[in-house]
XYZ file of C-alpha atoms in Angstrom:
372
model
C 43.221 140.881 96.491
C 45.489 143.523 96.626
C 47.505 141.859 99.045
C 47.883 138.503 97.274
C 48.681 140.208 93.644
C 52.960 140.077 94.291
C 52.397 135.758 94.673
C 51.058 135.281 91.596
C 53.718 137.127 89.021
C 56.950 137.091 88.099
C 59.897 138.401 90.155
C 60.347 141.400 87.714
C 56.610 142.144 87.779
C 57.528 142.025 92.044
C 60.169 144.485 91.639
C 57.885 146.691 89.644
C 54.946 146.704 91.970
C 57.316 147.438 94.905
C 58.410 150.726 93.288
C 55.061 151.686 93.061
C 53.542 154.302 95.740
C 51.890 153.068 98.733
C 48.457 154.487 97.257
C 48.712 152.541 94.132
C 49.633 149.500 95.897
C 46.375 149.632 97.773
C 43.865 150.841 95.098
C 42.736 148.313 92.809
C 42.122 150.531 89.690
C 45.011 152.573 89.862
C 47.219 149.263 90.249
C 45.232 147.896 86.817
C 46.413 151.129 84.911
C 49.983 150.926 86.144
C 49.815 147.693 85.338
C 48.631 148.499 81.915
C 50.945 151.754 81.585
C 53.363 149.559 82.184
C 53.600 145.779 80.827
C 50.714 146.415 77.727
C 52.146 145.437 74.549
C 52.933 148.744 72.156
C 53.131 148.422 68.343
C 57.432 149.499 67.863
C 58.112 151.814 65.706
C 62.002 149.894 64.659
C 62.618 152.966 62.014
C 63.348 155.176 65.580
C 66.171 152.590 65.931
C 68.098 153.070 62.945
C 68.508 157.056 63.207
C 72.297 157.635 62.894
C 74.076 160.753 62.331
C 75.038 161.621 58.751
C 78.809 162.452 57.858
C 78.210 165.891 57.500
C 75.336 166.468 59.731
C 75.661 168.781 63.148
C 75.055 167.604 66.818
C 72.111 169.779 66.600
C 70.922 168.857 63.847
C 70.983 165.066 64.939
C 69.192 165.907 67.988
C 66.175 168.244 66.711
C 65.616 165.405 63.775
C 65.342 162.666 66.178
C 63.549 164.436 68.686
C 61.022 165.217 65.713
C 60.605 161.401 64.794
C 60.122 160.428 68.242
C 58.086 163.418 69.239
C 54.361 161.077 69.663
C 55.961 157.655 70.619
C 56.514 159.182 73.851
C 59.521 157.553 74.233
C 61.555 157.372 78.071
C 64.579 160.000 78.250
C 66.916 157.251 79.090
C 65.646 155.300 76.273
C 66.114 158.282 74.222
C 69.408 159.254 74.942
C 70.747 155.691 74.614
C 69.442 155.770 70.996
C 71.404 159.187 70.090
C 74.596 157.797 71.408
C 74.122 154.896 69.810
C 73.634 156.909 66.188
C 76.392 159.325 66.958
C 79.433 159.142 64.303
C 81.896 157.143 65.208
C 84.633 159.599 66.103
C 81.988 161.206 68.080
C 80.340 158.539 69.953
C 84.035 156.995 70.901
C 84.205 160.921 73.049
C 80.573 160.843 74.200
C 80.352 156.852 75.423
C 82.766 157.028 78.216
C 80.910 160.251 79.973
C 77.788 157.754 80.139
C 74.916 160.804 79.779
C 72.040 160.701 81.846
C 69.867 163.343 80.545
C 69.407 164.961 77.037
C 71.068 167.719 78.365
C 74.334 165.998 79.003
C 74.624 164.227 76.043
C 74.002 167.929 74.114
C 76.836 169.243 76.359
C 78.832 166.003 75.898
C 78.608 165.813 71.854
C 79.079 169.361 71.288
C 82.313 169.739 72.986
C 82.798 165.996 71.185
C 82.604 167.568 67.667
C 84.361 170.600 68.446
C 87.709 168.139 68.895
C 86.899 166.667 66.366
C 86.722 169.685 64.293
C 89.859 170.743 65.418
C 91.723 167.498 65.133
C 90.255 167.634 61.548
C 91.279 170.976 60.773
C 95.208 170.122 61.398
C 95.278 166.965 59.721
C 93.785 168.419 56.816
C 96.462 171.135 56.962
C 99.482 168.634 57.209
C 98.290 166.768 54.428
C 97.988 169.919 52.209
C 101.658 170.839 52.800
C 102.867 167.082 52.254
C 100.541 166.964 49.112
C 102.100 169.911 48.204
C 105.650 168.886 48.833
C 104.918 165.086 47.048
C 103.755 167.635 43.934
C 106.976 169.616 44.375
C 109.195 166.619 44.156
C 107.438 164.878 41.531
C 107.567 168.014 39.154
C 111.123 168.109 39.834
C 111.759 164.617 39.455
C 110.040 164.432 35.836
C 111.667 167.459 34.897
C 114.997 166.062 35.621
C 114.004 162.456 33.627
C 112.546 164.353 31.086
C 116.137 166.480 30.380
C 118.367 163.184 30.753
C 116.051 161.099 28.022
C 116.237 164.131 25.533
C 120.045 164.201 26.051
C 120.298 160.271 25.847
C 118.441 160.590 22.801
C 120.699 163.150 21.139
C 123.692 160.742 21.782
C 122.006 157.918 19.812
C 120.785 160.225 17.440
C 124.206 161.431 16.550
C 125.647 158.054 17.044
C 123.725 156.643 14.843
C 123.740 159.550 12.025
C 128.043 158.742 12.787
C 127.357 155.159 12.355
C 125.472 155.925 8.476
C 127.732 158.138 7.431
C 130.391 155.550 7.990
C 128.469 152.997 6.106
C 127.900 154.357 3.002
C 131.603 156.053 2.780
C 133.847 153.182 3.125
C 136.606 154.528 0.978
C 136.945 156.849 3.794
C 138.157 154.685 6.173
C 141.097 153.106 3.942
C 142.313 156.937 3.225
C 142.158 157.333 7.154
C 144.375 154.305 7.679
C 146.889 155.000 5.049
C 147.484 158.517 6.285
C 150.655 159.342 7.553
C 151.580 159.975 11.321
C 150.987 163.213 12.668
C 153.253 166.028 13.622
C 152.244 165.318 16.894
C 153.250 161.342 16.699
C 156.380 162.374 15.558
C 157.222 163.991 18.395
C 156.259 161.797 20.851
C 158.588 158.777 18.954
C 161.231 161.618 18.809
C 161.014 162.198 22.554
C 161.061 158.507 23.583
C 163.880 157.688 26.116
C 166.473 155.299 24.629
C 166.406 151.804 25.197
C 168.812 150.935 28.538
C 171.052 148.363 27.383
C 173.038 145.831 30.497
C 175.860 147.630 32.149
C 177.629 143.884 32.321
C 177.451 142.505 29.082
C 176.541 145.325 26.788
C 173.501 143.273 25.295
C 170.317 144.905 24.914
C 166.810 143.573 25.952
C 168.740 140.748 27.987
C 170.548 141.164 31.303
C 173.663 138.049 32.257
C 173.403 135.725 34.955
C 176.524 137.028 36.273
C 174.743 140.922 36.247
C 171.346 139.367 37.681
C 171.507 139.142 41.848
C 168.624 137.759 43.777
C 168.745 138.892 47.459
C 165.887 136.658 49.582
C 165.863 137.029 53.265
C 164.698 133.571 55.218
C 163.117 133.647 58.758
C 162.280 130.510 60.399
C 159.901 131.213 62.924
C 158.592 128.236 65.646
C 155.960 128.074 68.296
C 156.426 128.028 71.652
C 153.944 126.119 73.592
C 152.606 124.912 76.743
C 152.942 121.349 77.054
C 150.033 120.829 79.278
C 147.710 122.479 80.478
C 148.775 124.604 83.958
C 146.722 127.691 86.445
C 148.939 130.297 87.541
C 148.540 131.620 90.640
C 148.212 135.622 91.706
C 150.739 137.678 91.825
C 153.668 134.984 91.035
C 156.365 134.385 88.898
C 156.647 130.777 87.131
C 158.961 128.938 84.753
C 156.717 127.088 82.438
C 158.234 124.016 80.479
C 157.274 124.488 76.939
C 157.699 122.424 73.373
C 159.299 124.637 71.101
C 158.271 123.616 67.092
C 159.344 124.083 63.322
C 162.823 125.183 64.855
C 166.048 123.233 64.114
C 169.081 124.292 66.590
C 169.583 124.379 70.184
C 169.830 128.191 71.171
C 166.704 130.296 70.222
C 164.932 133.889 71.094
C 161.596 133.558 72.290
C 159.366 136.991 71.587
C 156.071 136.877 73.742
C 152.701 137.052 71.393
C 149.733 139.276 71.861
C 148.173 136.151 73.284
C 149.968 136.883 76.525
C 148.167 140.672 76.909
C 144.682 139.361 76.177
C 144.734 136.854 79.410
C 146.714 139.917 81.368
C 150.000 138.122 81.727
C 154.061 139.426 80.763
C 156.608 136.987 79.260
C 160.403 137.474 79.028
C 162.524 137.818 76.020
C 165.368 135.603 76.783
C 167.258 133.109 74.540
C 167.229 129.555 75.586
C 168.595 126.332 74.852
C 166.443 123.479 73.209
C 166.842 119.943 73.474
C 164.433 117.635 72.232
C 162.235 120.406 70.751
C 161.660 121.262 74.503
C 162.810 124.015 76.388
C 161.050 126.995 79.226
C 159.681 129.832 79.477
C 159.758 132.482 82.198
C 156.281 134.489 82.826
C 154.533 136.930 85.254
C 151.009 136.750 86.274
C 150.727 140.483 87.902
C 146.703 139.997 88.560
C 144.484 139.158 91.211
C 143.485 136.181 90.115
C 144.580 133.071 88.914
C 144.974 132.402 85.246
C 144.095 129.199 83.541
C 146.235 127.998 80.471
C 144.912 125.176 78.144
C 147.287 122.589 76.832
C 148.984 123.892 73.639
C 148.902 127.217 74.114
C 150.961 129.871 72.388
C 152.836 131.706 74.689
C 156.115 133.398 72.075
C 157.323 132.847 68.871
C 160.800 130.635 68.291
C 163.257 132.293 65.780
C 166.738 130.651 65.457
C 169.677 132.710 66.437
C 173.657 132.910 65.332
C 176.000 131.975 67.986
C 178.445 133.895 66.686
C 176.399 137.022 67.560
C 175.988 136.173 71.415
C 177.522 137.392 74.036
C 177.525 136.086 77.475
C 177.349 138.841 80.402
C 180.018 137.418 83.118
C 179.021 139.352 86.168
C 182.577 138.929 87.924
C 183.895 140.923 85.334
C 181.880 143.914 85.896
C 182.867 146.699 88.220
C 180.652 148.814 90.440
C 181.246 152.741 90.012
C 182.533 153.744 93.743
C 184.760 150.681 93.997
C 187.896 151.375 93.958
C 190.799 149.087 91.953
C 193.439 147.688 94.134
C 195.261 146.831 91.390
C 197.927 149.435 89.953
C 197.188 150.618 86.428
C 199.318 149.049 83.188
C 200.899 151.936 81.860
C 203.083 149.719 79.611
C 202.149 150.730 75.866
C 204.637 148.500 74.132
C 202.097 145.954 73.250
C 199.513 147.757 71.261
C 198.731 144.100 70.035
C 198.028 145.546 66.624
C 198.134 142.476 64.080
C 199.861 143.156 60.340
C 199.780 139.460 59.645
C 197.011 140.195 57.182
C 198.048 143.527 55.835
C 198.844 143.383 52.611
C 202.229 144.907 53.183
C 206.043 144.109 52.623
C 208.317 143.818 55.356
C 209.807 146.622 54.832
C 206.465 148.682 54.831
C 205.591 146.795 57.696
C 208.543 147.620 59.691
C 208.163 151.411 58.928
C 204.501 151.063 60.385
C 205.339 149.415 63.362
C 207.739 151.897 64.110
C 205.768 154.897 63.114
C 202.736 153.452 65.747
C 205.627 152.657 68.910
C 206.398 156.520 68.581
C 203.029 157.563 68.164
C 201.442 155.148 71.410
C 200.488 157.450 74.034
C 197.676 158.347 70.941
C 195.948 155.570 71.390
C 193.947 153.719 74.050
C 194.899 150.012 75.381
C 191.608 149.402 77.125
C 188.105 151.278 77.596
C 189.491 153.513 81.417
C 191.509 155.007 78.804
């Protein structure tokens, strides 16, 4: 019968026979009180369940009370354990629960060093929240102290503002006396010492200055934009002349001045002066990079300001000499002709006859061209 008992139960019943010794496998009686030791229904006792640490209670403590309660349920040490980690504290259990104790005498080792951190983690905190307490007192002593001295004095000001206010109010006659009274001493010195009125050097008028006395000096600049008239990529390291519209600028010869616009895309423009027809002109630039540059239709390259003609002058190259060449030509040492004009002299002819002289026998003073 023996034999046949693992076919009729269940497969934990199975498991729990096979653990058994070989002797109480084959004895009938000591298989029944196994059996009985084992699966027989006990009456719980659910208050062992509920045992959790107080707040202020010690691991010792803890242990020794539930080892007390639990001292004639004979209850199994793993069972046991598992209910004292389960009533630890909280701060203590989330120390203890990762070692996983086997034995009550690793969960005592476990929980004791467990609430020694935690005493000591404790300790601290409670320190640093004495000295901010302390500061947080500090601050709000000094704080009160400082709104309690600015309300007093605010409340002196009205006090005496308004005692100034009453005093006013049931005086009146005081304040006709105080605007009939005479300047001071003090007034009268400072209307003595006032600078005279200026009068106009023109028309001798004061407070009003003549038309012909008033001058109004403006200064006009008429500045264009010099653009590209479509769009264009300029290659590495070249040199291009762009054709460009040139607006807002009435005449044919202006000075283009490069913008900043130039420096942000990396590229150098000349200053030069060129001629515009048709609001259209060029404009000579450098791309010194790399790479090649694109420029979008309508970009600013320089701005367009109109210039005087009669302040040009052209730079004839044939007419300049090199400094080791040497002049074939022999040097005019004729000073007859200082070509000094007295046309416009304000001089009579007789003055002007004296003058000419006087400068033909004074000429080797001055100098006929720039050699000299």
């Amino acid at each position: 019968m023996v034999n046949v008992f693992p076919l009729y139960v269940t497969s934990t019943v199975q498991d729990w026979f096979f653990s058994l010794e070989e002797g109480a496998r084959r004895n009938l009686q000591s298989l029944k009180e196994a059996f009985l030791e084992r699966f027989q229904r006990r009456n719980l006792d659910y208050s062992l369940q509920n045992i959790k640490q107080q707040q202020s209670e010690a691991v010792d403590d803890y242990i020794n009370r539930i080892l007390a309660q639990t001292a004639d349920s004979k209850v199994p040490e793993a069972i046991l354990v598992g209910m004292m980690v389960g009533g630890l504290r909280p701060d203590l259990a989330a120390i203890v629960m990762p070692q996983a104790p086997k034995t009550h005498q690793q969960f005592l080792a476990a929980a004791t060093i467990a609430e020694k951190t935690v005493q000591m983690t404790t300790t601290k905190l409670i320190e640093n929240l004495t000295v901010q307490i302390a500061n947080i007192a500090s601050m709000e002593d000094r704080l009160s102290a400082m709104l309690t001295d600015k309300l007093n004095s605010s409340v002196a000001e009205m006090s005496a503002l308004q005692v100034n206010n009453n005093s006013q109010t049931n005086r009146p006659y005081q304040r006709q006396q105080y605007q009939q009274r005479p300047h001071s001493t003090y007034r009268q010195q400072q209307n003595y010492q006032r600078p005279p009125v200026s009068s106009c050097q023109g028309c001798g008028n004061l407070w009003k200055i003549s038309d012909k006395c008033a001058k109004i000096c403006s200064l006009e600049i008429n500045l264009g934009l010099d653009r590209c008239i479509k769009s264009c990529a300029l290659p590495a390291n070249s040199e291009i002349v762009l054709p460009v519209h040139v607006s807002r600028i009435q005449g044919e010869q202006v000075l283009l001045e490069p913008t900043p616009n130039l420096e942000k895309k990396q590229l150098m423009g000349a200053r030069c002066i060129v001629t515009v027809i048709q609001g259209k002109s060029v404009f000579r630039i450098i791309n010194p990079t790399n790479k090649t540059v694109q420029l979008p239709r309508r970009y600013v390259l320089a701005n367009a300001v109109n210039v005087d003609e009669q302040f040009m002058q052209s730079l004839d190259n044939a007419k300049m000499k090199s400094i080791n060449t040497i002049e074939a030509k022999p040097k005019n040492t004729n000073r007859d002709n200082l070509e000094i004009d007295l046309s416009k002299a304000e001089l009579t002819l007789k003055q002007k006859s004296k003058l000419q002289a006087f400068l033909h026998e004074n000429k080797n003073v001055f100098a006929t061209n720039l050699k000299e």
